[in-house]
Amino acid sequence: MIDTGIELAQHVNPYLDRLGVDAVGQVPDRVLLTELQRSHLVAVPFENLDVYHRRPVRTDVSWSVPKITRRGHGGWCFELNGAFGWLLRQLGFRVDYVSCRVRGDDGWGPDLDHCALLVHLDDMRWFVDVGFGDCCMVPIPLVPGEQRGIPRDVRCVISGDEFTLAERNLEGDWDEQLRSNGAPLT
């Protein structure tokens, strides 16, 4: 899934320029991770026009990174989180790609329904997602219970490596949204 070849190294600065973040030389910490995630969600839109129009799509970063940096497009979860995970790794973060199932009106979707990121930082796993279209704008610590999220709070249910995330709806109830076995994708 991930190609971190030399030819992609030239995309780090244009990617950061697109996000409006000066991160080169900064220590990979939670403050930088939060700034990068918020900036990505504002600057690079979720869009699935290629999928909708049944155009061929790819999930490797040799496709998705130039799509964001050269062509100025957004993308869908595998493109956006794939590219963002690559960028985070270039900046020194330890990142795993994870498969999530999305909860819809008719129940849970299939495995590999959604790609998200787990960032290992401060001896914790942080859930990061820039490719859902309606996701938190800040990293969410994967610990049981309610977490402060923007634009709404999140509740994590953890069982071993598996986790389920629910968001508070307008009525104040919890709506399950994503579930993952937490196993890294290769």
PDB file of C-alpha atoms in Angstrom:
ATOM      1  CA  MET A   1       0.000   0.000   0.000  1.00  0.00           C
ATOM      2  CA  ILE A   2       2.775   2.448   0.825  1.00  0.00           C
ATOM      3  CA  ASP A   3       5.569   3.445  -1.536  1.00  0.00           C
ATOM      4  CA  THR A   4       8.059   5.742   0.172  1.00  0.00           C
ATOM      5  CA  GLY A   5      10.468   6.011  -2.737  1.00  0.00           C
ATOM      6  CA  ILE A   6      12.968   8.827  -3.274  1.00  0.00           C
ATOM      7  CA  GLU A   7      10.773  10.350  -5.971  1.00  0.00           C
ATOM      8  CA  LEU A   8       8.156  11.150  -3.336  1.00  0.00           C
ATOM      9  CA  ALA A   9      10.606  13.002  -1.060  1.00  0.00           C
ATOM     10  CA  GLN A  10      10.243  16.073  -3.285  1.00  0.00           C
ATOM     11  CA  HIS A  11       6.587  16.308  -2.201  1.00  0.00           C
ATOM     12  CA  VAL A  12       7.116  17.006   1.521  1.00  0.00           C
ATOM     13  CA  ASN A  13       7.520  20.785   1.199  1.00  0.00           C
ATOM     14  CA  PRO A  14       4.722  21.232  -1.387  1.00  0.00           C
ATOM     15  CA  TYR A  15       2.447  19.130   0.859  1.00  0.00           C
ATOM     16  CA  LEU A  16       3.270  21.304   3.879  1.00  0.00           C
ATOM     17  CA  ASP A  17       2.756  24.427   1.711  1.00  0.00           C
ATOM     18  CA  ARG A  18      -0.713  23.165   0.754  1.00  0.00           C
ATOM     19  CA  LEU A  19      -1.476  22.732   4.452  1.00  0.00           C
ATOM     20  CA  GLY A  20       0.034  26.097   5.352  1.00  0.00           C
ATOM     21  CA  VAL A  21       2.215  24.496   8.035  1.00  0.00           C
ATOM     22  CA  ASP A  22       5.923  25.055   8.600  1.00  0.00           C
ATOM     23  CA  ALA A  23       6.781  21.675  10.157  1.00  0.00           C
ATOM     24  CA  VAL A  24      10.258  20.980   8.840  1.00  0.00           C
ATOM     25  CA  GLY A  25      12.640  20.568  11.755  1.00  0.00           C
ATOM     26  CA  GLN A  26       9.867  20.475  14.366  1.00  0.00           C
ATOM     27  CA  VAL A  27       9.721  17.659  16.900  1.00  0.00           C
ATOM     28  CA  PRO A  28       6.931  15.167  16.167  1.00  0.00           C
ATOM     29  CA  ASP A  29       4.644  15.869  19.114  1.00  0.00           C
ATOM     30  CA  ARG A  30       0.922  16.162  19.817  1.00  0.00           C
ATOM     31  CA  VAL A  31       0.873  19.924  19.164  1.00  0.00           C
ATOM     32  CA  LEU A  32       2.336  19.456  15.675  1.00  0.00           C
ATOM     33  CA  LEU A  33       0.090  16.453  14.981  1.00  0.00           C
ATOM     34  CA  THR A  34      -2.985  18.491  15.931  1.00  0.00           C
ATOM     35  CA  GLU A  35      -1.906  21.423  13.745  1.00  0.00           C
ATOM     36  CA  LEU A  36      -1.269  19.122  10.787  1.00  0.00           C
ATOM     37  CA  GLN A  37      -4.602  17.307  11.153  1.00  0.00           C
ATOM     38  CA  ARG A  38      -6.662  20.503  11.448  1.00  0.00           C
ATOM     39  CA  SER A  39      -4.828  22.118   8.546  1.00  0.00           C
ATOM     40  CA  HIS A  40      -5.300  19.036   6.370  1.00  0.00           C
ATOM     41  CA  LEU A  41      -9.030  18.910   7.044  1.00  0.00           C
ATOM     42  CA  VAL A  42      -9.363  22.591   6.109  1.00  0.00           C
ATOM     43  CA  ALA A  43      -7.034  22.640   3.078  1.00  0.00           C
ATOM     44  CA  VAL A  44      -7.576  19.234   1.428  1.00  0.00           C
ATOM     45  CA  PRO A  45     -11.225  18.302   0.891  1.00  0.00           C
ATOM     46  CA  PHE A  46     -12.805  14.892   1.093  1.00  0.00           C
ATOM     47  CA  GLU A  47     -14.055  14.114  -2.401  1.00  0.00           C
ATOM     48  CA  ASN A  48     -14.946  10.883  -4.095  1.00  0.00           C
ATOM     49  CA  LEU A  49     -15.635  12.099  -7.613  1.00  0.00           C
ATOM     50  CA  ASP A  50     -13.367   9.468  -9.187  1.00  0.00           C
ATOM     51  CA  VAL A  51     -15.211   6.715  -7.320  1.00  0.00           C
ATOM     52  CA  TYR A  52     -18.599   8.232  -8.184  1.00  0.00           C
ATOM     53  CA  HIS A  53     -17.693   8.472 -11.883  1.00  0.00           C
ATOM     54  CA  ARG A  54     -16.247   4.939 -11.799  1.00  0.00           C
ATOM     55  CA  ARG A  55     -12.815   6.138 -12.829  1.00  0.00           C
ATOM     56  CA  PRO A  56      -9.938   3.857 -11.882  1.00  0.00           C
ATOM     57  CA  VAL A  57      -8.505   4.712  -8.471  1.00  0.00           C
ATOM     58  CA  ARG A  58      -5.379   3.653  -6.677  1.00  0.00           C
ATOM     59  CA  THR A  59      -4.488   3.490  -3.022  1.00  0.00           C
ATOM     60  CA  ASP A  60      -0.701   3.849  -3.170  1.00  0.00           C
ATOM     61  CA  VAL A  61       0.947   7.093  -2.107  1.00  0.00           C
ATOM     62  CA  SER A  62       2.801   7.384  -5.411  1.00  0.00           C
ATOM     63  CA  TRP A  63      -0.684   8.233  -6.744  1.00  0.00           C
ATOM     64  CA  SER A  64      -2.312  10.063  -3.833  1.00  0.00           C
ATOM     65  CA  VAL A  65       0.536  12.355  -2.752  1.00  0.00           C
ATOM     66  CA  PRO A  66       0.974  13.951  -6.228  1.00  0.00           C
ATOM     67  CA  LYS A  67      -2.831  14.159  -6.528  1.00  0.00           C
ATOM     68  CA  ILE A  68      -2.788  16.427  -3.462  1.00  0.00           C
ATOM     69  CA  THR A  69       0.478  18.313  -4.080  1.00  0.00           C
ATOM     70  CA  ARG A  70       0.652  18.656  -7.888  1.00  0.00           C
ATOM     71  CA  ARG A  71      -2.921  18.425  -9.033  1.00  0.00           C
ATOM     72  CA  GLY A  72      -4.477  20.309  -6.086  1.00  0.00           C
ATOM     73  CA  HIS A  73      -7.234  17.747  -5.534  1.00  0.00           C
ATOM     74  CA  GLY A  74      -8.733  16.149  -2.464  1.00  0.00           C
ATOM     75  CA  GLY A  75      -9.609  12.502  -2.275  1.00  0.00           C
ATOM     76  CA  TRP A  76     -11.357   9.711  -0.438  1.00  0.00           C
ATOM     77  CA  CYS A  77     -10.207   7.926   2.719  1.00  0.00           C
ATOM     78  CA  PHE A  78      -7.555   5.620   1.240  1.00  0.00           C
ATOM     79  CA  GLU A  79      -6.034   8.512  -0.713  1.00  0.00           C
ATOM     80  CA  LEU A  80      -6.202  11.158   2.015  1.00  0.00           C
ATOM     81  CA  ASN A  81      -5.201   9.031   4.984  1.00  0.00           C
ATOM     82  CA  GLY A  82      -2.661   7.175   2.850  1.00  0.00           C
ATOM     83  CA  ALA A  83      -0.989  10.420   1.824  1.00  0.00           C
ATOM     84  CA  PHE A  84      -1.293  12.014   5.267  1.00  0.00           C
ATOM     85  CA  GLY A  85       0.184   8.943   6.945  1.00  0.00           C
ATOM     86  CA  TRP A  86       3.091   9.115   4.497  1.00  0.00           C
ATOM     87  CA  LEU A  87       3.630  12.809   5.332  1.00  0.00           C
ATOM     88  CA  LEU A  88       3.532  12.111   9.067  1.00  0.00           C
ATOM     89  CA  ARG A  89       6.149   9.385   8.638  1.00  0.00           C
ATOM     90  CA  GLN A  90       8.364  11.785   6.678  1.00  0.00           C
ATOM     91  CA  LEU A  91       8.135  14.179   9.629  1.00  0.00           C
ATOM     92  CA  GLY A  92       9.174  11.498  12.131  1.00  0.00           C
ATOM     93  CA  PHE A  93       5.835  10.227  13.445  1.00  0.00           C
ATOM     94  CA  ARG A  94       5.248   6.491  13.931  1.00  0.00           C
ATOM     95  CA  VAL A  95       2.057   5.682  12.014  1.00  0.00           C
ATOM     96  CA  ASP A  96      -0.015   2.579  11.302  1.00  0.00           C
ATOM     97  CA  TYR A  97      -2.751   2.391   8.690  1.00  0.00           C
ATOM     98  CA  VAL A  98      -5.842   0.586   9.978  1.00  0.00           C
ATOM     99  CA  SER A  99      -8.964  -0.754   8.358  1.00  0.00           C
ATOM    100  CA  CYS A 100     -12.256   0.454   9.814  1.00  0.00           C
ATOM    101  CA  ARG A 101     -15.816  -0.624   9.311  1.00  0.00           C
ATOM    102  CA  VAL A 102     -18.308   2.232   8.995  1.00  0.00           C
ATOM    103  CA  ARG A 103     -21.708   2.116  10.678  1.00  0.00           C
ATOM    104  CA  GLY A 104     -24.554   2.934   8.316  1.00  0.00           C
ATOM    105  CA  ASP A 105     -28.341   2.786   8.505  1.00  0.00           C
ATOM    106  CA  ASP A 106     -28.232  -0.956   7.776  1.00  0.00           C
ATOM    107  CA  GLY A 107     -25.439  -1.853  10.231  1.00  0.00           C
ATOM    108  CA  TRP A 108     -21.689  -2.245   9.976  1.00  0.00           C
ATOM    109  CA  GLY A 109     -20.005  -2.114   6.582  1.00  0.00           C
ATOM    110  CA  PRO A 110     -17.389  -4.637   5.450  1.00  0.00           C
ATOM    111  CA  ASP A 111     -13.736  -4.854   6.435  1.00  0.00           C
ATOM    112  CA  LEU A 112     -11.611  -2.374   4.466  1.00  0.00           C
ATOM    113  CA  ASP A 113     -14.624  -0.069   4.263  1.00  0.00           C
ATOM    114  CA  HIS A 114     -12.485   2.819   5.496  1.00  0.00           C
ATOM    115  CA  CYS A 115      -8.789   3.542   6.065  1.00  0.00           C
ATOM    116  CA  ALA A 116      -7.696   5.571   9.105  1.00  0.00           C
ATOM    117  CA  LEU A 117      -4.467   6.194  11.001  1.00  0.00           C
ATOM    118  CA  LEU A 118      -3.110   5.235  14.403  1.00  0.00           C
ATOM    119  CA  VAL A 119      -0.259   7.479  15.494  1.00  0.00           C
ATOM    120  CA  HIS A 120       1.950   6.162  18.293  1.00  0.00           C
ATOM    121  CA  LEU A 121       2.973   9.101  20.452  1.00  0.00           C
ATOM    122  CA  ASP A 122       3.592   9.648  24.166  1.00  0.00           C
ATOM    123  CA  ASP A 123       3.261   5.877  24.789  1.00  0.00           C
ATOM    124  CA  MET A 124      -0.315   6.016  23.484  1.00  0.00           C
ATOM    125  CA  ARG A 125      -2.236   5.293  20.302  1.00  0.00           C
ATOM    126  CA  TRP A 126      -3.954   8.331  18.773  1.00  0.00           C
ATOM    127  CA  PHE A 127      -6.767   7.966  16.238  1.00  0.00           C
ATOM    128  CA  VAL A 128      -6.253  10.372  13.335  1.00  0.00           C
ATOM    129  CA  ASP A 129      -8.574  10.594  10.347  1.00  0.00           C
ATOM    130  CA  VAL A 130      -8.469  13.170   7.555  1.00  0.00           C
ATOM    131  CA  GLY A 131     -10.490  11.096   5.105  1.00  0.00           C
ATOM    132  CA  PHE A 132     -13.959  10.572   6.543  1.00  0.00           C
ATOM    133  CA  GLY A 133     -15.698  13.769   5.506  1.00  0.00           C
ATOM    134  CA  ASP A 134     -17.290  14.121   8.952  1.00  0.00           C
ATOM    135  CA  CYS A 135     -14.514  13.385  11.390  1.00  0.00           C
ATOM    136  CA  CYS A 136     -12.878  14.949  14.403  1.00  0.00           C
ATOM    137  CA  MET A 137     -10.460  17.740  13.683  1.00  0.00           C
ATOM    138  CA  VAL A 138      -8.093  16.708  16.475  1.00  0.00           C
ATOM    139  CA  PRO A 139      -6.268  13.466  17.310  1.00  0.00           C
ATOM    140  CA  ILE A 140      -8.308  11.262  19.645  1.00  0.00           C
ATOM    141  CA  PRO A 141      -6.444   9.255  22.301  1.00  0.00           C
ATOM    142  CA  LEU A 142      -7.506   5.626  22.111  1.00  0.00           C
ATOM    143  CA  VAL A 143      -8.409   5.147  25.743  1.00  0.00           C
ATOM    144  CA  PRO A 144     -11.783   3.964  27.073  1.00  0.00           C
ATOM    145  CA  GLY A 145     -14.398   6.602  27.723  1.00  0.00           C
ATOM    146  CA  GLU A 146     -15.392  10.024  26.505  1.00  0.00           C
ATOM    147  CA  GLN A 147     -12.835  12.226  24.759  1.00  0.00           C
ATOM    148  CA  ARG A 148     -13.040  15.894  23.870  1.00  0.00           C
ATOM    149  CA  GLY A 149     -13.331  16.155  20.112  1.00  0.00           C
ATOM    150  CA  ILE A 150     -13.938  18.956  17.676  1.00  0.00           C
ATOM    151  CA  PRO A 151     -16.636  19.565  16.465  1.00  0.00           C
ATOM    152  CA  ARG A 152     -18.205  17.028  18.897  1.00  0.00           C
ATOM    153  CA  ASP A 153     -17.145  14.656  21.633  1.00  0.00           C
ATOM    154  CA  VAL A 154     -16.159  11.056  20.982  1.00  0.00           C
ATOM    155  CA  ARG A 155     -16.575   7.917  23.054  1.00  0.00           C
ATOM    156  CA  CYS A 156     -14.048   5.095  22.719  1.00  0.00           C
ATOM    157  CA  VAL A 157     -14.850   1.508  23.562  1.00  0.00           C
ATOM    158  CA  ILE A 158     -11.675  -0.580  23.674  1.00  0.00           C
ATOM    159  CA  SER A 159     -11.311  -4.358  23.784  1.00  0.00           C
ATOM    160  CA  GLY A 160      -7.699  -5.458  23.364  1.00  0.00           C
ATOM    161  CA  ASP A 161      -6.495  -3.923  20.103  1.00  0.00           C
ATOM    162  CA  GLU A 162     -10.066  -3.492  18.829  1.00  0.00           C
ATOM    163  CA  PHE A 163     -11.856  -0.195  19.231  1.00  0.00           C
ATOM    164  CA  THR A 164     -15.196   1.396  18.416  1.00  0.00           C
ATOM    165  CA  LEU A 165     -15.673   5.150  18.140  1.00  0.00           C
ATOM    166  CA  ALA A 166     -19.027   6.840  18.690  1.00  0.00           C
ATOM    167  CA  GLU A 167     -19.833  10.533  18.317  1.00  0.00           C
ATOM    168  CA  ARG A 168     -22.376  12.508  20.289  1.00  0.00           C
ATOM    169  CA  ASN A 169     -25.304  13.547  18.109  1.00  0.00           C
ATOM    170  CA  LEU A 170     -27.393  16.706  18.388  1.00  0.00           C
ATOM    171  CA  GLU A 171     -29.806  15.002  20.799  1.00  0.00           C
ATOM    172  CA  GLY A 172     -26.900  14.129  23.125  1.00  0.00           C
ATOM    173  CA  ASP A 173     -26.969  10.395  22.362  1.00  0.00           C
ATOM    174  CA  TRP A 174     -24.006   8.336  21.139  1.00  0.00           C
ATOM    175  CA  ASP A 175     -23.960   7.131  17.520  1.00  0.00           C
ATOM    176  CA  GLU A 176     -21.427   4.425  16.739  1.00  0.00           C
ATOM    177  CA  GLN A 177     -19.446   5.496  13.722  1.00  0.00           C
ATOM    178  CA  LEU A 178     -16.274   3.446  13.175  1.00  0.00           C
ATOM    179  CA  ARG A 179     -14.948   0.081  14.349  1.00  0.00           C
ATOM    180  CA  SER A 180     -11.477  -1.387  13.826  1.00  0.00           C
ATOM    181  CA  ASN A 181      -9.605  -4.486  14.871  1.00  0.00           C
ATOM    182  CA  GLY A 182      -6.573  -2.184  15.257  1.00  0.00           C
ATOM    183  CA  ALA A 183      -4.331  -4.438  13.176  1.00  0.00           C
ATOM    184  CA  PRO A 184      -1.980  -2.447  10.929  1.00  0.00           C
ATOM    185  CA  LEU A 185      -2.524  -2.722   7.173  1.00  0.00           C
ATOM    186  CA  THR A 186       0.587  -3.607   5.206  1.00  0.00           C
TER     187      THR A 186
END
